[in-house]
Amino acid sequence: MSTERMPNPAMLVPGAMDALTALNRAVAGAGVDGRLLALSHLRAGQINGCGPGVAGAAHRARRHGATPQQVDTVAAWRETPWFSDEERAVLALTEAVTRLADRPDPVPDQVWDLAAKHFDQKELAVLLLGIAVTNMFDRLNVPTRQPAGS
């Protein structure tokens, strides 16, 4: 385990954490199943190597009804039977949006069209905002080595 380099930057800039918390609350209250948002958060946290993100998202996923099998295998969701088509669409979108620099077409039509098949534009907006917020927190936590459970 690494030693924390500094407090979370959002805690050091007046109003920043309040703004991030407000955005997170807006996403959580916008009508998309909390289980889907938590599974998305968990997957992005895994990709980004964010200990606090993974720990918090796993806890939220269980609280919102994700099965133990889902929480345990979300990193290998393509290879397991425990995810619905809707959940698979969210996880594929999460991976593409989290890994924007990994390919020339960061969010291929196949990924977008699958998500759009299951979610309307408002729901897609909520999912995209949720993915963006998760990635933002991960990008604050990872370089400053924020510990999980703090």
GROMACS .gro file of N, CA, C and O in nm, residues 83-136:
model
  216
   83PHE      N    1  -2.475  -1.122  -1.601
   83PHE     CA    2  -2.511  -0.984  -1.636
   83PHE      C    3  -2.616  -0.984  -1.747
   83PHE      O    4  -2.605  -1.057  -1.845
   84SER      N    5  -2.716  -0.900  -1.728
   84SER     CA    6  -2.823  -0.885  -1.829
   84SER      C    7  -2.769  -0.807  -1.949
   84SER      O    8  -2.661  -0.747  -1.944
   85ASP      N    9  -2.846  -0.806  -2.057
   85ASP     CA   10  -2.806  -0.729  -2.175
   85ASP      C   11  -2.792  -0.581  -2.141
   85ASP      O   12  -2.701  -0.514  -2.190
   86GLU      N   13  -2.882  -0.530  -2.058
   86GLU     CA   14  -2.877  -0.389  -2.016
   86GLU      C   15  -2.749  -0.362  -1.937
   86GLU      O   16  -2.681  -0.261  -1.960
   87GLU      N   17  -2.715  -0.449  -1.845
   87GLU     CA   18  -2.592  -0.433  -1.767
   87GLU      C   19  -2.469  -0.441  -1.856
   87GLU      O   20  -2.374  -0.364  -1.839
   88ARG      N   21  -2.471  -0.531  -1.952
   88ARG     CA   22  -2.359  -0.545  -2.045
   88ARG      C   23  -2.342  -0.418  -2.129
   88ARG      O   24  -2.230  -0.375  -2.155
   89ALA      N   25  -2.453  -0.357  -2.168
   89ALA     CA   26  -2.446  -0.232  -2.244
   89ALA      C   27  -2.382  -0.122  -2.159
   89ALA      O   28  -2.299  -0.044  -2.209
   90VAL      N   29  -2.419  -0.114  -2.032
   90VAL     CA   30  -2.361  -0.014  -1.941
   90VAL      C   31  -2.212  -0.039  -1.923
   90VAL      O   32  -2.131   0.055  -1.927
   91LEU      N   33  -2.174  -0.163  -1.903
   91LEU     CA   34  -2.033  -0.194  -1.880
   91LEU      C   35  -1.949  -0.169  -2.004
   91LEU      O   36  -1.837  -0.117  -1.995
   92ALA      N   37  -2.001  -0.200  -2.122
   92ALA     CA   38  -1.928  -0.173  -2.247
   92ALA      C   39  -1.912  -0.022  -2.266
   92ALA      O   40  -1.803   0.025  -2.304
   93LEU      N   41  -2.017   0.054  -2.239
   93LEU     CA   42  -2.009   0.200  -2.251
   93LEU      C   43  -1.909   0.255  -2.149
   93LEU      O   44  -1.827   0.341  -2.182
   94THR      N   45  -1.913   0.204  -2.027
   94THR     CA   46  -1.821   0.249  -1.923
   94THR      C   47  -1.676   0.225  -1.965
   94THR      O   48  -1.591   0.314  -1.951
   95GLU      N   49  -1.648   0.107  -2.016
   95GLU     CA   50  -1.511   0.076  -2.058
   95GLU      C   51  -1.466   0.167  -2.171
   95GLU      O   52  -1.354   0.220  -2.169
   96ALA      N   53  -1.551   0.189  -2.270
   96ALA     CA   54  -1.514   0.274  -2.384
   96ALA      C   55  -1.490   0.418  -2.339
   96ALA      O   56  -1.389   0.480  -2.378
   97VAL      N   57  -1.579   0.471  -2.258
   97VAL     CA   58  -1.566   0.611  -2.215
   97VAL      C   59  -1.447   0.628  -2.120
   97VAL      O   60  -1.379   0.730  -2.122
   98THR      N   61  -1.418   0.529  -2.041
   98THR     CA   62  -1.305   0.536  -1.948
   98THR      C   63  -1.172   0.525  -2.023
   98THR      O   64  -1.074   0.586  -1.983
   99ARG      N   65  -1.171   0.453  -2.133
   99ARG     CA   66  -1.046   0.430  -2.209
   99ARG      C   67  -1.046   0.508  -2.341
   99ARG      O   68  -1.013   0.452  -2.446
  100LEU      N   69  -1.076   0.634  -2.338
  100LEU     CA   70  -1.089   0.713  -2.460
  100LEU      C   71  -0.964   0.711  -2.548
  100LEU      O   72  -0.975   0.713  -2.670
  101ALA      N   73  -0.848   0.705  -2.489
  101ALA     CA   74  -0.724   0.712  -2.567
  101ALA      C   75  -0.678   0.578  -2.622
  101ALA      O   76  -0.578   0.573  -2.693
  102ASP      N   77  -0.751   0.472  -2.594
  102ASP     CA   78  -0.704   0.339  -2.632
  102ASP      C   79  -0.729   0.299  -2.777
  102ASP      O   80  -0.674   0.200  -2.823
  103ARG      N   81  -0.813   0.373  -2.848
  103ARG     CA   82  -0.840   0.335  -2.987
  103ARG      C   83  -0.880   0.458  -3.068
  103ARG      O   84  -0.927   0.556  -3.011
  104PRO      N   85  -0.865   0.450  -3.199
  104PRO     CA   86  -0.896   0.566  -3.284
  104PRO      C   87  -1.043   0.609  -3.275
  104PRO      O   88  -1.072   0.728  -3.283
  105ASP      N   89  -1.132   0.514  -3.262
  105ASP     CA   90  -1.275   0.543  -3.247
  105ASP      C   91  -1.310   0.508  -3.102
  105ASP      O   92  -1.349   0.394  -3.073
  106PRO      N   93  -1.293   0.603  -3.011
  106PRO     CA   94  -1.302   0.572  -2.867
  106PRO      C   95  -1.433   0.506  -2.823
  106PRO      O   96  -1.429   0.414  -2.742
  107VAL      N   97  -1.544   0.553  -2.876
  107VAL     CA   98  -1.673   0.492  -2.843
  107VAL      C   99  -1.735   0.448  -2.976
  107VAL      O  100  -1.808   0.525  -3.040
  108PRO      N  101  -1.706   0.326  -3.018
  108PRO     CA  102  -1.755   0.280  -3.148
  108PRO      C  103  -1.908   0.277  -3.155
  108PRO      O  104  -1.977   0.263  -3.053
  109ASP      N  105  -1.959   0.290  -3.276
  109ASP     CA  106  -2.105   0.286  -3.297
  109ASP      C  107  -2.166   0.161  -3.235
  109ASP      O  108  -2.276   0.167  -3.180
  110GLN      N  109  -2.099   0.049  -3.243
  110GLN     CA  110  -2.153  -0.076  -3.188
  110GLN      C  111  -2.180  -0.061  -3.038
  110GLN      O  112  -2.284  -0.104  -2.988
  111VAL      N  113  -2.088   0.001  -2.966
  111VAL     CA  114  -2.105   0.022  -2.821
  111VAL      C  115  -2.216   0.124  -2.796
  111VAL      O  116  -2.304   0.102  -2.713
  112TRP      N  117  -2.212   0.235  -2.870
  112TRP     CA  118  -2.313   0.339  -2.851
  112TRP      C  119  -2.452   0.286  -2.886
  112TRP      O  120  -2.548   0.308  -2.811
  113ASP      N  121  -2.464   0.219  -2.999
  113ASP     CA  122  -2.595   0.170  -3.044
  113ASP      C  123  -2.653   0.069  -2.946
  113ASP      O  124  -2.775   0.067  -2.922
  114LEU      N  125  -2.569  -0.014  -2.888
  114LEU     CA  126  -2.617  -0.110  -2.789
  114LEU      C  127  -2.670  -0.037  -2.666
  114LEU      O  128  -2.777  -0.070  -2.614
  115ALA      N  129  -2.598   0.064  -2.620
  115ALA     CA  130  -2.646   0.142  -2.505
  115ALA      C  131  -2.775   0.215  -2.541
  115ALA      O  132  -2.871   0.217  -2.461
  116ALA      N  133  -2.781   0.273  -2.660
  116ALA     CA  134  -2.900   0.347  -2.702
  116ALA      C  135  -3.021   0.256  -2.723
  116ALA      O  136  -3.136   0.302  -2.718
  117LYS      N  137  -2.997   0.130  -2.744
  117LYS     CA  138  -3.107   0.033  -2.756
  117LYS      C  139  -3.176   0.013  -2.621
  117LYS      O  140  -3.296  -0.012  -2.615
  118HIS      N  141  -3.101   0.026  -2.512
  118HIS     CA  142  -3.154   0.001  -2.378
  118HIS      C  143  -3.191   0.128  -2.300
  118HIS      O  144  -3.266   0.120  -2.204
  119PHE      N  145  -3.137   0.243  -2.343
  119PHE     CA  146  -3.156   0.366  -2.266
  119PHE      C  147  -3.193   0.482  -2.357
  119PHE      O  148  -3.141   0.494  -2.467
  120ASP      N  149  -3.285   0.567  -2.308
  120ASP     CA  150  -3.321   0.686  -2.384
  120ASP      C  151  -3.212   0.793  -2.363
  120ASP      O  152  -3.115   0.772  -2.290
  121GLN      N  153  -3.228   0.910  -2.427
  121GLN     CA  154  -3.124   1.011  -2.421
  121GLN      C  155  -3.099   1.063  -2.280
  121GLN      O  156  -2.983   1.085  -2.241
  122LYS      N  157  -3.204   1.081  -2.201
  122LYS     CA  158  -3.184   1.128  -2.064
  122LYS      C  159  -3.107   1.023  -1.984
  122LYS      O  160  -3.014   1.056  -1.908
  123GLU      N  161  -3.143   0.897  -2.000
  123GLU     CA  162  -3.072   0.790  -1.927
  123GLU      C  163  -2.927   0.779  -1.973
  123GLU      O  164  -2.836   0.759  -1.891
  124LEU      N  165  -2.904   0.794  -2.104
  124LEU     CA  166  -2.766   0.796  -2.154
  124LEU      C  167  -2.689   0.913  -2.094
  124LEU      O  168  -2.571   0.899  -2.057
  125ALA      N  169  -2.754   1.028  -2.083
  125ALA     CA  170  -2.689   1.145  -2.022
  125ALA      C  171  -2.650   1.115  -1.878
  125ALA      O  172  -2.539   1.148  -1.834
  126VAL      N  173  -2.740   1.051  -1.804
  126VAL     CA  174  -2.711   1.015  -1.665
  126VAL      C  175  -2.593   0.918  -1.660
  126VAL      O  176  -2.501   0.935  -1.579
  127LEU      N  177  -2.595   0.817  -1.745
  127LEU     CA  178  -2.485   0.720  -1.748
  127LEU      C  179  -2.352   0.788  -1.782
  127LEU      O  180  -2.250   0.764  -1.716
  128LEU      N  181  -2.353   0.874  -1.883
  128LEU     CA  182  -2.230   0.943  -1.923
  128LEU      C  183  -2.179   1.036  -1.812
  128LEU      O  184  -2.058   1.040  -1.785
  129LEU      N  185  -2.269   1.108  -1.748
  129LEU     CA  186  -2.228   1.192  -1.636
  129LEU      C  187  -2.173   1.108  -1.521
  129LEU      O  188  -2.072   1.144  -1.459
  130GLY      N  189  -2.237   0.994  -1.495
  130GLY     CA  190  -2.188   0.905  -1.390
  130GLY      C  191  -2.048   0.853  -1.421
  130GLY      O  192  -1.960   0.849  -1.334
  131ILE      N  193  -2.026   0.813  -1.545
  131ILE     CA  194  -1.894   0.765  -1.587
  131ILE      C  195  -1.792   0.879  -1.576
  131ILE      O  196  -1.680   0.859  -1.527
  132ALA      N  197  -1.830   0.998  -1.618
  132ALA     CA  198  -1.739   1.112  -1.612
  132ALA      C  199  -1.703   1.147  -1.467
  132ALA      O  200  -1.586   1.172  -1.436
  133VAL      N  201  -1.801   1.147  -1.379
  133VAL     CA  202  -1.775   1.177  -1.238
  133VAL      C  203  -1.683   1.072  -1.177
  133VAL      O  204  -1.588   1.104  -1.106
  134THR      N  205  -1.710   0.946  -1.206
  134THR     CA  206  -1.625   0.838  -1.155
  134THR      C  207  -1.481   0.857  -1.202
  134THR      O  208  -1.387   0.849  -1.122
  135ASN      N  209  -1.464   0.883  -1.330
  135ASN     CA  210  -1.330   0.901  -1.384
  135ASN      C  211  -1.262   1.025  -1.324
  135ASN      O  212  -1.142   1.025  -1.299
  136MET      N  213  -1.339   1.129  -1.298
  136MET     CA  214  -1.282   1.248  -1.236
  136MET      C  215  -1.233   1.217  -1.095
  136MET      O  216  -1.120   1.252  -1.059
   0.00000   0.00000   0.00000
